[in-house]
Short mmCIF file of C-alpha atoms and ligand atoms in Angstrom, two decimals:
data_model
loop_
_atom_site.label_atom_id
_atom_site.label_comp_id
_atom_site.label_asym_id
_atom_site.label_seq_id
_atom_site.Cartn_x
_atom_site.Cartn_y
_atom_site.Cartn_z
CA UNK A 1 -11.30 22.51 14.73
CA UNK A 2 -8.95 22.19 17.70
CA UNK A 3 -6.78 25.20 18.51
CA UNK A 4 -3.36 24.90 16.85
CA UNK A 5 -0.59 25.00 19.49
CA UNK A 6 1.20 28.35 19.55
CA UNK A 7 4.57 26.64 19.99
CA UNK A 8 3.92 24.69 16.80
CA UNK A 9 2.87 27.82 14.90
CA UNK A 10 6.04 29.58 16.09
CA UNK A 11 8.15 26.71 14.79
CA UNK A 12 6.35 26.88 11.44
CA UNK A 13 6.73 30.65 11.13
CA UNK A 14 10.50 30.19 11.42
CA UNK A 15 10.67 27.92 8.37
CA UNK A 16 7.75 29.01 6.18
CA UNK A 17 9.10 30.23 2.81
CA UNK A 18 8.82 34.02 2.52
CA UNK A 19 6.17 33.88 -0.24
CA UNK A 20 3.75 31.94 2.02
CA UNK A 21 1.84 33.41 4.95
CA UNK A 22 1.23 31.93 8.38
CA UNK A 23 -2.40 33.13 8.27
CA UNK A 24 -3.00 31.15 5.12
CA UNK A 25 -1.29 28.12 6.66
CA UNK A 26 -3.61 28.32 9.69
CA UNK A 27 -6.62 28.92 7.44
CA UNK A 28 -5.97 25.86 5.26
CA UNK A 29 -5.40 23.73 8.34
CA UNK A 30 -8.88 24.67 9.53
CA UNK A 31 -10.50 23.49 6.28
CA UNK A 32 -11.57 19.88 5.78
CA UNK A 33 -9.50 17.89 3.31
CA UNK A 34 -10.86 17.23 -0.14
CA UNK A 35 -11.58 13.48 -0.33
CA UNK A 36 -9.19 11.80 -2.74
CA UNK A 37 -9.06 8.33 -4.25
CA UNK A 38 -6.65 6.36 -6.39
CA UNK A 39 -8.10 4.02 -9.01
CA UNK A 40 -6.59 0.55 -8.79
CA UNK A 41 -5.14 -0.31 -12.19
CA UNK A 42 -4.65 -3.92 -11.10
CA UNK A 43 -8.44 -4.25 -11.37
CA UNK A 44 -9.74 -1.47 -13.61
CA UNK A 45 -8.57 1.70 -15.34
CA UNK A 46 -9.39 5.35 -14.66
CA UNK A 47 -11.48 5.86 -17.81
CA UNK A 48 -13.71 2.82 -17.19
CA UNK A 49 -14.06 3.64 -13.50
CA UNK A 50 -15.05 7.25 -14.21
CA UNK A 51 -17.50 6.12 -16.89
CA UNK A 52 -19.13 3.72 -14.42
CA UNK A 53 -19.33 6.16 -11.50
CA UNK A 54 -20.21 9.47 -13.18
CA UNK A 55 -23.87 8.46 -13.78
CA UNK A 56 -24.05 7.72 -10.03
CA UNK A 57 -23.23 11.31 -9.15
CA UNK A 58 -19.47 11.04 -8.60
CA UNK A 59 -17.33 13.88 -9.99
CA UNK A 60 -13.63 13.43 -10.58
CA UNK A 61 -11.06 16.19 -10.49
CA UNK A 62 -7.63 14.95 -11.64
CA UNK A 63 -4.73 15.18 -9.20
CA UNK A 64 -1.95 16.75 -11.28
CA UNK A 65 0.86 14.44 -10.13
CA UNK A 66 -0.93 11.09 -10.26
CA UNK A 67 -2.65 9.80 -13.37
CA UNK A 68 -4.83 7.40 -11.33
CA UNK A 69 -5.56 9.92 -8.56
CA UNK A 70 -8.69 12.10 -8.30
CA UNK A 71 -10.28 14.49 -5.88
CA UNK A 72 -13.81 13.26 -5.52
CA UNK A 73 -17.09 15.05 -4.99
CA UNK A 74 -20.30 13.07 -4.61
CA UNK A 75 -23.87 14.28 -5.03
CA UNK A 76 -24.94 11.93 -2.25
CA UNK A 77 -22.51 11.58 0.62
CA UNK A 78 -24.80 9.58 2.90
CA UNK A 79 -22.78 6.40 2.27
CA UNK A 80 -19.24 6.23 3.64
CA UNK A 81 -16.76 5.73 0.79
CA UNK A 82 -15.13 2.81 2.61
CA UNK A 83 -18.45 0.92 2.72
CA UNK A 84 -19.15 1.04 -1.00
CA UNK A 85 -19.05 -2.13 -3.07
CA UNK A 86 -16.45 -0.53 -5.35
CA UNK A 87 -14.12 0.04 -2.39
CA UNK A 88 -14.59 -3.39 -0.87
CA UNK A 89 -13.99 -4.99 -4.28
CA UNK A 90 -10.65 -3.14 -4.47
CA UNK A 91 -11.45 -0.89 -7.42
CA UNK A 92 -10.02 2.13 -5.59
CA UNK A 93 -8.02 3.13 -2.52
CA UNK A 94 -8.92 6.12 -0.37
CA UNK A 95 -5.63 8.01 -0.31
CA UNK A 96 -4.77 11.60 0.40
CA UNK A 97 -3.53 13.38 -2.72
CA UNK A 98 -0.08 14.37 -1.45
CA UNK A 99 0.54 10.83 -0.22
CA UNK A 100 0.40 9.66 -3.85
CA UNK A 101 3.53 11.69 -4.62
CA UNK A 102 6.35 9.45 -3.27
CA UNK A 103 5.50 6.41 -5.46
CA UNK A 104 5.04 8.75 -8.44
CA UNK A 105 8.55 10.12 -7.84
CA UNK A 106 9.94 6.60 -7.62
CA UNK A 107 8.25 5.52 -10.85
CA UNK A 108 9.58 8.61 -12.62
CA UNK A 109 13.18 7.90 -11.60
CA UNK A 110 13.60 4.18 -12.19
CA UNK A 111 12.77 2.37 -15.43
CA UNK A 112 12.20 -1.04 -13.98
CA UNK A 113 12.62 -2.61 -10.58
CA UNK A 114 13.06 -6.28 -9.82
CA UNK A 115 13.37 -5.72 -6.10
CA UNK A 116 11.65 -2.96 -4.18
CA UNK A 117 11.58 -2.46 -0.42
CA UNK A 118 8.84 -0.50 1.34
CA UNK A 119 10.40 -0.04 4.78
CA UNK A 120 7.34 1.22 6.68
CA UNK A 121 4.36 0.00 4.73
CA UNK A 122 1.13 -0.15 6.78
CA UNK A 123 -1.68 0.42 6.01
CA UNK A 124 -0.43 0.02 2.46
CA UNK A 125 -1.58 3.02 0.43
CA UNK A 126 1.83 3.40 -1.17
CA UNK A 127 2.59 -0.35 -1.28
CA UNK A 128 -0.58 -0.96 -3.29
CA UNK A 129 0.20 2.05 -5.50
CA UNK A 130 3.69 0.69 -6.23
CA UNK A 131 2.39 -2.84 -6.87
CA UNK A 132 -0.02 -1.38 -9.43
CA UNK A 133 2.82 0.49 -11.10
CA UNK A 134 4.90 -2.75 -11.11
CA UNK A 135 1.86 -4.53 -12.61
CA UNK A 136 2.41 -7.22 -9.98
CA UNK A 137 5.84 -8.13 -11.42
CA UNK A 138 9.14 -8.22 -9.59
CA UNK A 139 9.34 -8.49 -5.85
CA UNK A 140 7.89 -5.96 -3.44
CA UNK A 141 9.02 -6.49 0.13
CA UNK A 142 6.54 -4.70 2.39
CA UNK A 143 7.78 -4.28 5.93
CA UNK A 144 5.87 -3.07 8.99
CA UNK A 145 7.04 -2.99 12.58
CA UNK A 146 3.67 -2.76 14.30
CA UNK A 147 1.97 -6.17 14.60
CA UNK A 148 -1.50 -4.69 14.79
CA UNK A 149 -0.96 -2.68 11.59
CA UNK A 150 0.49 -5.66 9.72
CA UNK A 151 -2.92 -7.31 9.62
CA UNK A 152 -4.53 -4.28 7.97
CA UNK A 153 -1.67 -4.15 5.48
CA UNK A 154 -2.26 -7.76 4.51
CA UNK A 155 -6.01 -7.19 4.14
CA UNK A 156 -5.40 -4.17 1.89
CA UNK A 157 -2.95 -6.07 -0.32
CA UNK A 158 -5.51 -8.86 -0.77
CA UNK A 159 -8.39 -6.45 -1.43
CA UNK A 160 -6.35 -4.59 -4.04
CA UNK A 161 -5.20 -7.79 -5.79
CA UNK A 162 -1.47 -7.46 -5.04
CA UNK A 163 0.36 -10.70 -5.78
CA UNK A 164 4.03 -9.66 -5.91
CA UNK A 165 4.48 -8.75 -2.23
CA UNK A 166 6.08 -10.52 0.66
CA UNK A 167 5.50 -9.15 4.12
CA UNK A 168 8.13 -8.77 6.79
CA UNK A 169 7.77 -7.65 10.36
CA UNK A 170 10.95 -5.92 11.51
CA UNK A 171 12.22 -2.72 12.95
CA UNK A 172 13.37 -1.42 9.56
CA UNK A 173 16.73 -0.43 11.05
CA UNK A 174 17.81 -4.06 10.46
CA UNK A 175 17.72 -3.97 6.66
CA UNK A 176 21.03 -2.26 5.93
CA UNK A 177 23.17 -4.69 7.90
CA UNK A 178 21.12 -7.75 6.95
CA UNK A 179 20.50 -7.10 3.24
CA UNK A 180 23.20 -4.68 2.04
CA UNK A 181 23.04 -3.65 -1.65
CA UNK A 182 19.93 -5.80 -2.17
CA UNK A 183 17.21 -3.54 -3.60
CA UNK A 184 16.86 -1.62 -6.87
CA UNK A 185 14.61 0.93 -5.19
CA UNK A 186 13.41 1.73 -1.68
CA UNK A 187 10.60 3.76 -0.21
CA UNK A 188 11.08 5.01 3.32
CA UNK A 189 7.74 6.61 4.19
CA UNK A 190 8.97 7.27 7.68
CA UNK A 191 7.11 7.34 10.98
CA UNK A 192 6.98 11.04 11.83
CA UNK A 193 5.42 13.71 14.03
CA UNK A 194 2.50 14.13 11.59
CA UNK A 195 2.46 17.93 11.40
CA UNK A 196 0.96 17.75 7.92
CA UNK A 197 -2.07 15.73 8.99
CA UNK A 198 -3.99 18.35 11.01
CA UNK A 199 -6.73 18.65 8.39
CA UNK A 200 -7.50 14.95 8.61
CA UNK A 201 -7.08 14.73 12.37
CA UNK A 202 -7.39 17.91 14.42
CA UNK A 203 -5.91 16.05 17.40
CA UNK A 204 -2.81 15.00 15.45
CA UNK A 205 -0.57 17.34 17.39
CA UNK A 206 -1.82 16.59 20.90
CA UNK A 207 1.49 14.93 21.78
CA UNK A 208 3.63 17.22 19.67
CA UNK A 209 6.66 18.89 21.28
CA UNK A 210 10.07 20.02 20.09
CA UNK A 211 11.59 17.24 22.19
CA UNK A 212 9.45 14.57 20.51
CA UNK A 213 10.41 15.94 17.08
CA UNK A 214 14.06 15.52 18.08
CA UNK A 215 13.65 11.93 19.18
CA UNK A 216 11.66 10.97 16.06
CA UNK A 217 14.32 12.61 13.86
CA UNK A 218 17.00 10.51 15.59
CA UNK A 219 15.10 7.35 14.63
CA UNK A 220 14.58 8.61 11.06
CA UNK A 221 18.34 9.16 10.68
CA UNK A 222 18.92 5.53 11.63
CA UNK A 223 16.17 4.36 9.28
CA UNK A 224 17.52 6.27 6.30
CA UNK A 225 21.06 5.03 7.01
CA UNK A 226 19.76 1.49 7.05
CA UNK A 227 17.71 1.94 3.87
CA UNK A 228 20.59 3.51 1.99
CA UNK A 229 22.86 0.63 2.90
CA UNK A 230 20.22 -1.85 1.66
CA UNK A 231 19.97 0.01 -1.67
CA UNK A 232 22.00 -1.20 -4.67
CA UNK A 233 24.52 1.24 -6.09
CA UNK A 234 22.69 3.10 -8.85
CA UNK A 235 19.35 2.68 -7.08
CA UNK A 236 16.94 5.34 -5.79
CA UNK A 237 15.60 5.80 -2.27
CA UNK A 238 12.54 7.96 -1.78
CA UNK A 239 12.32 9.47 1.68
CA UNK A 240 8.93 10.90 2.62
CA UNK A 241 7.05 12.09 5.67
CA UNK A 242 3.71 13.72 6.41
CA UNK A 243 5.39 16.32 8.57
CA UNK A 244 6.71 19.80 7.91
CA UNK A 245 9.66 20.59 10.20
CA UNK A 246 13.16 20.57 8.75
CA UNK A 247 14.61 18.34 11.50
CA UNK A 248 12.59 15.35 10.23
CA UNK A 249 12.89 16.25 6.57
CA UNK A 250 15.77 18.17 4.97
CA UNK A 251 18.09 17.52 7.90
CA UNK A 252 17.58 13.76 7.80
CA UNK A 253 18.68 13.80 4.14
CA UNK A 254 21.55 16.14 4.92
CA UNK A 255 22.67 13.83 7.69
CA UNK A 256 22.87 10.98 5.15
CA UNK A 257 24.92 13.12 2.78
CA UNK A 258 27.19 14.24 5.62
CA UNK A 259 27.80 10.57 6.50
CA UNK A 260 28.39 9.29 2.95
CA UNK A 261 29.39 12.34 0.93
CA UNK A 262 29.55 11.73 -2.81
CA UNK A 263 27.76 8.37 -2.61
CA UNK A 264 24.52 10.34 -2.00
CA UNK A 265 23.07 12.36 -4.86
CA UNK A 266 20.00 14.53 -4.37
CA UNK A 267 17.69 14.15 -7.38
CA UNK A 268 15.88 17.31 -8.41
CA UNK A 269 12.08 16.85 -8.27
CA UNK A 270 11.15 20.31 -9.54
CA UNK A 271 9.85 18.90 -12.83
CA UNK A 272 8.02 15.88 -11.41
CA UNK A 273 4.71 17.45 -12.51
CA UNK A 274 3.45 20.82 -13.72
CA UNK A 275 3.62 23.12 -10.73
CA UNK A 276 6.09 21.03 -8.70
CA UNK A 277 8.52 23.96 -8.74
CA UNK A 278 6.18 25.77 -6.28
CA UNK A 279 7.18 23.25 -3.61
CA UNK A 280 10.82 22.66 -4.43
CA UNK A 281 13.56 23.28 -1.85
CA UNK A 282 17.11 24.38 -2.60
CA UNK A 283 18.15 20.68 -2.53
CA UNK A 284 15.49 19.68 -5.10
CA UNK A 285 13.15 18.08 -2.53
CA UNK A 286 9.39 18.77 -2.45
CA UNK A 287 8.13 20.44 0.71
CA UNK A 288 4.36 20.40 0.37
CA UNK A 289 2.73 23.11 2.46
CA UNK A 290 -1.06 22.52 2.78
CA UNK A 291 -1.91 25.78 1.01
CA UNK A 292 0.19 24.99 -2.11
CA UNK A 293 -2.10 22.34 -3.56
CA UNK A 294 -4.93 22.40 -1.00
CA UNK A 295 -3.75 19.08 0.46
CA UNK A 296 -2.11 17.57 3.52
CA UNK A 297 1.38 18.74 4.35
CA UNK A 298 4.06 16.38 3.02
CA UNK A 299 7.73 16.04 2.23
CA UNK A 300 9.36 14.00 -0.57
CA UNK A 301 13.07 13.59 -1.28
CA UNK A 302 14.74 11.42 -3.90
CA UNK A 303 18.26 10.15 -3.19
CA UNK A 304 20.34 8.23 -5.68
CA UNK A 305 23.12 5.97 -4.49
CA UNK A 306 26.05 6.67 -6.77
CA UNK A 307 28.66 4.70 -4.83
CA UNK A 308 28.81 1.97 -2.20
CA UNK A 309 28.73 2.90 1.48
CA UNK A 310 30.50 1.27 4.38
CA UNK A 311 28.39 -0.33 7.08
CA UNK A 312 28.12 -3.18 9.48
CA UNK A 313 27.10 -6.59 8.06
CA UNK A 314 25.17 -9.04 10.16
CA UNK A 315 24.19 -12.61 9.44
CA UNK A 316 20.70 -13.08 10.79
CA UNK A 317 19.89 -16.07 12.95
CA UNK A 318 17.28 -18.01 11.07
CA UNK A 319 15.18 -20.93 12.10
CA UNK A 320 14.57 -23.87 9.79
CA UNK A 321 12.93 -22.72 6.55
CA UNK A 322 9.60 -24.55 6.55
CA UNK A 323 8.96 -24.60 2.77
CA UNK A 324 10.14 -27.00 0.09
CA UNK A 325 9.43 -26.85 -3.64
CA UNK A 326 6.05 -28.50 -4.13
CA UNK A 327 6.24 -31.99 -5.65
CA UNK A 328 5.16 -32.10 -9.30
CA UNK A 329 2.29 -34.48 -8.54
CA UNK A 330 0.79 -32.11 -5.99
CA UNK A 331 1.17 -29.13 -8.34
CA UNK A 332 -0.53 -31.04 -11.14
CA UNK A 333 -3.38 -32.03 -8.82
CA UNK A 334 -3.91 -28.41 -7.77
CA UNK A 335 -3.66 -27.20 -11.37
CA UNK A 336 -6.35 -29.69 -12.39
CA UNK A 337 -8.55 -28.81 -9.43
CA UNK A 338 -8.43 -25.05 -10.09
CA UNK A 339 -9.12 -25.58 -13.76
CA UNK A 340 -12.02 -27.95 -13.39
CA UNK A 341 -13.74 -26.27 -10.44
CA UNK A 342 -13.18 -22.57 -11.18
CA UNK A 343 -11.76 -22.39 -14.69
CA UNK A 344 -8.58 -20.85 -13.26
CA UNK A 345 -5.24 -21.34 -15.00
CA UNK A 346 -2.45 -21.44 -12.46
CA UNK A 347 0.44 -19.12 -13.42
CA UNK A 348 3.61 -20.94 -14.49
CA UNK A 349 5.71 -20.41 -11.42
CA UNK A 350 7.36 -22.38 -8.66
CA UNK A 351 4.94 -23.42 -5.97
CA UNK A 352 6.20 -24.12 -2.49
CA UNK A 353 4.78 -26.57 -0.01
CA UNK A 354 4.54 -26.41 3.76
CA UNK A 355 2.96 -29.53 5.18
CA UNK A 356 -0.37 -29.70 3.37
CA UNK A 357 -0.36 -26.10 2.19
CA UNK A 358 0.65 -24.89 -1.24
CA UNK A 359 2.04 -21.39 -1.63
CA UNK A 360 2.71 -19.09 -4.55
CA UNK A 361 5.89 -17.03 -4.02
CA UNK A 362 6.47 -13.82 -5.97
CA UNK A 363 9.12 -13.98 -8.68
CA UNK A 364 12.59 -13.32 -7.27
CA UNK A 365 11.72 -14.14 -3.66
CA UNK A 366 14.13 -17.10 -3.63
CA UNK A 367 17.13 -14.77 -3.44
CA UNK A 368 15.92 -13.49 -0.05
CA UNK A 369 14.88 -16.77 1.46
CA UNK A 370 18.20 -17.70 3.02
CA UNK A 371 18.75 -14.14 4.23
CA UNK A 372 15.67 -12.98 6.07
CA UNK A 373 12.71 -14.30 8.01
CA UNK A 374 9.44 -13.50 6.27
CA UNK A 375 6.13 -12.91 7.90
CA UNK A 376 4.11 -13.86 4.85
CA UNK A 377 5.90 -15.12 1.85
CA UNK A 378 3.34 -14.65 -0.80
CA UNK A 379 0.00 -16.25 -1.25
CA UNK A 380 -1.30 -19.30 0.52
CA UNK A 381 -3.18 -20.86 -2.36
CA UNK A 382 -4.65 -24.04 -1.02
CA UNK A 383 -4.59 -26.75 1.57
CA UNK A 384 -4.82 -30.41 0.71
CA UNK A 385 -8.02 -31.91 2.05
CA UNK A 386 -9.47 -35.42 2.11
CA UNK A 387 -11.09 -35.11 -1.31
CA UNK A 388 -9.05 -32.54 -3.22
CA UNK A 389 -8.13 -29.06 -2.00
CA UNK A 390 -9.49 -26.25 0.13
CA UNK A 391 -8.79 -23.14 -1.95
CA UNK A 392 -7.97 -19.98 0.02
CA UNK A 393 -9.85 -16.69 -0.18
CA UNK A 394 -6.60 -14.97 -1.20
CA UNK A 395 -6.09 -17.34 -4.13
CA UNK A 396 -9.53 -16.60 -5.52
CA UNK A 397 -9.15 -12.85 -5.01
CA UNK A 398 -5.89 -12.89 -6.95
CA UNK A 399 -6.61 -15.41 -9.67
CA UNK A 400 -10.39 -15.18 -9.90
CA UNK A 401 -10.73 -12.29 -12.36
CA UNK A 402 -9.50 -14.53 -15.19
CA UNK A 403 -11.58 -17.53 -14.13
CA UNK A 404 -14.11 -18.73 -16.65
CA UNK A 405 -16.40 -20.39 -14.10
CA UNK A 406 -17.94 -18.07 -11.54
CA UNK A 407 -21.28 -17.02 -10.12
CA UNK A 408 -21.84 -13.37 -11.01
CA UNK A 409 -23.75 -11.47 -8.31
CA UNK A 410 -25.86 -8.38 -8.87
CA UNK A 411 -25.44 -5.34 -6.60
CA UNK A 412 -27.93 -6.48 -3.96
CA UNK A 413 -26.51 -9.98 -3.86
CA UNK A 414 -22.95 -8.62 -3.55
CA UNK A 415 -24.03 -6.48 -0.57
CA UNK A 416 -25.61 -9.54 1.07
CA UNK A 417 -22.51 -11.64 0.39
CA UNK A 418 -20.08 -9.10 1.85
CA UNK A 419 -22.27 -8.88 4.96
CA UNK A 420 -21.58 -12.57 5.50
CA UNK A 421 -25.07 -13.86 4.70
CA UNK A 422 -26.17 -16.80 2.60
CA UNK A 423 -27.83 -16.11 -0.74
CA UNK A 424 -30.98 -17.78 -1.98
CA UNK A 425 -30.57 -19.28 -5.46
CA UNK A 426 -34.02 -20.02 -6.75
CA UNK A 427 -33.21 -21.35 -10.18
CA UNK A 428 -33.49 -24.99 -9.27
CA UNK A 429 -29.92 -25.72 -10.33
CA UNK A 430 -28.27 -28.79 -8.90
CA UNK A 431 -25.86 -28.43 -6.00
CA UNK A 432 -22.52 -27.31 -7.38
CA UNK A 433 -20.24 -27.28 -4.32
CA UNK A 434 -17.49 -24.66 -3.96
CA UNK A 435 -17.95 -21.72 -6.31
CA UNK A 436 -16.18 -18.44 -6.96
CA UNK A 437 -18.43 -15.41 -6.59
CA UNK A 438 -17.79 -12.22 -8.51
CA UNK A 439 -19.38 -8.85 -8.82
CA UNK A 440 -19.02 -7.15 -12.21
CA UNK A 441 -16.16 -9.49 -13.01
CA UNK A 442 -14.27 -8.67 -9.80
CA UNK A 443 -13.77 -11.60 -7.42
CA UNK A 444 -15.32 -11.24 -3.97
CA UNK A 445 -14.61 -14.66 -2.48
CA UNK A 446 -16.11 -18.12 -2.43
CA UNK A 447 -19.33 -19.79 -1.42
CA UNK A 448 -20.73 -23.27 -1.34
CA UNK A 449 -23.70 -23.91 -3.57
CA UNK A 450 -25.90 -26.32 -1.63
CA UNK A 451 -29.47 -26.97 -2.75
CA UNK A 452 -31.19 -23.65 -3.36
CA UNK A 453 -28.67 -21.42 -1.71
CA UNK A 454 -25.14 -20.16 -1.74
CA UNK A 455 -23.67 -20.73 1.69
CA UNK A 456 -21.36 -17.87 2.53
CA UNK A 457 -17.67 -18.78 2.93
CA UNK A 458 -16.25 -15.27 3.30
CA UNK A 459 -13.56 -15.30 6.03
CA UNK A 460 -15.20 -14.06 9.24
CA UNK A 461 -12.75 -11.19 9.71
CA UNK A 462 -13.78 -9.76 6.33
CA UNK A 463 -17.50 -9.77 7.05
CA UNK A 464 -18.82 -6.18 7.21
CA UNK A 465 -21.75 -4.71 9.12
CA UNK A 466 -22.18 -1.96 6.57
CA UNK A 467 -22.00 -2.41 2.84
CA UNK A 468 -23.77 -0.13 0.40
CA UNK A 469 -24.51 -0.08 -3.27
CA UNK A 470 -24.56 3.31 -4.88
C1 SAM B 501 3.80 7.03 7.80
S1 SAM B 501 3.33 5.44 8.30
C2 SAM B 501 3.42 4.53 6.81
C3 SAM B 501 2.27 4.74 5.87
C4 SAM B 501 2.32 3.81 4.68
N1 SAM B 501 3.59 3.91 3.98
C5 SAM B 501 1.19 4.08 3.71
O1 SAM B 501 1.41 4.83 2.75
O2 SAM B 501 0.09 3.54 3.89
C6 SAM B 501 4.74 4.88 9.13
C7 SAM B 501 4.68 3.42 9.54
O3 SAM B 501 5.94 3.07 10.12
C8 SAM B 501 5.73 2.11 11.13
N2 SAM B 501 6.97 2.09 11.93
C9 SAM B 501 7.26 2.77 13.05
N3 SAM B 501 8.51 2.50 13.45
C10 SAM B 501 9.03 1.63 12.56
C11 SAM B 501 10.27 0.96 12.42
N4 SAM B 501 11.25 1.16 13.30
N5 SAM B 501 10.44 0.11 11.40
C12 SAM B 501 9.45 -0.09 10.50
N6 SAM B 501 8.25 0.52 10.56
C13 SAM B 501 8.05 1.37 11.58
C14 SAM B 501 4.48 2.60 11.81
O4 SAM B 501 3.85 1.56 12.54
C15 SAM B 501 3.66 3.09 10.62
O5 SAM B 501 2.81 2.08 10.17
#
């Protein structure tokens, strides 16, 4: 454990509620975090997952605020959680317990959302949690400013089976002026100084200073202004950080209220779950000190927009939109191909075409198409080839669970497949060409059945050096 900076401890002692002690704060920060996972309800359900994993020595301790969240203890910890077949197949997400709280707050406060914006989404723990809650319906715009992190976000959405997301790649300060009053709900899980993450990363505060806190808070004020402008009147914005100081938390929300007065309503989160009142602030926000729930430090505020707000409007400069609705003949050909080769029924939705590619756009995305440039507009399903179609990995990951033609792999075969190797098939069957491969009903990707083997067609960037069965 690295030494905690005295200047940081001094700043904490000034704001720690009187019933909590600084010694306890330092003590909890020196303890490792309890590993936590969230079961992916797009692919399984908590009861089935627990029933499958308990005999393998996994013990689940429910996280009080998230029905799908569990603290996990394992009898054998020799295998890294991220290398397990269950993780790679997208049955669960490794996610710190307190980080599950912002989407839970959102789900508790809005009945239904058609349009949801996640302003700072990578690597996607909360995006995938919200997509699961939306059951892949409606439109989830997942934005990330960092190019390198966008790739990981996309990989996580595919692994977890998210089909209602479009990805954008902006500084999120553009949303308010570009898409005012556009979203039913917004999550701003803001970039922050990370004071709550010391248990995960003892070096988290190496670059911490009061001056850096100030400059991050200035950016957060601009981000929340932008988000609030992009929110529809009546909608809810959840503002969260994994930091503890008031400048980046309460004061960012207060700044918004000072700017827009009665249009901003603080929503009381004290009854979000049993025991939430321990963390509640005078405004009704949740300020999660690590010792309260033995977790990371976190902050969650819920802000309802009860009236419109003034703000600049900007018409973005857009290039030519490269997609057109796919011609009926092409759609029919793809529908037939998916049905005959994989037993997949294509959902009844508009497909878009770009040159030889066919894309599936999430419902409701058309309303944003003239307004904003997208990084990835949905799912690239297939590319027309000389004799039929080349079906994408993404398409099979998203549609393959329902397919009635697939090669089911056992645990050892699934490990081999995810390590990018070919699989011997000694049953003397005739060559079958492109096939969908699944493990326990969960799609893993595709392969080409040639002679006595399955030739591996997993995209190279998904091939893993380490995969383990438990
Ligand atoms: C706290 S992390 C988000 C974590 C994510 N919501 C999750 O739950 O997995 C903040 C993210 O904001 C991104 N970011 C930083 N500045 C940004 C900006 N101006 N606009 C949008 N995203 C930004 C960072 O690259 C980082 O990925």
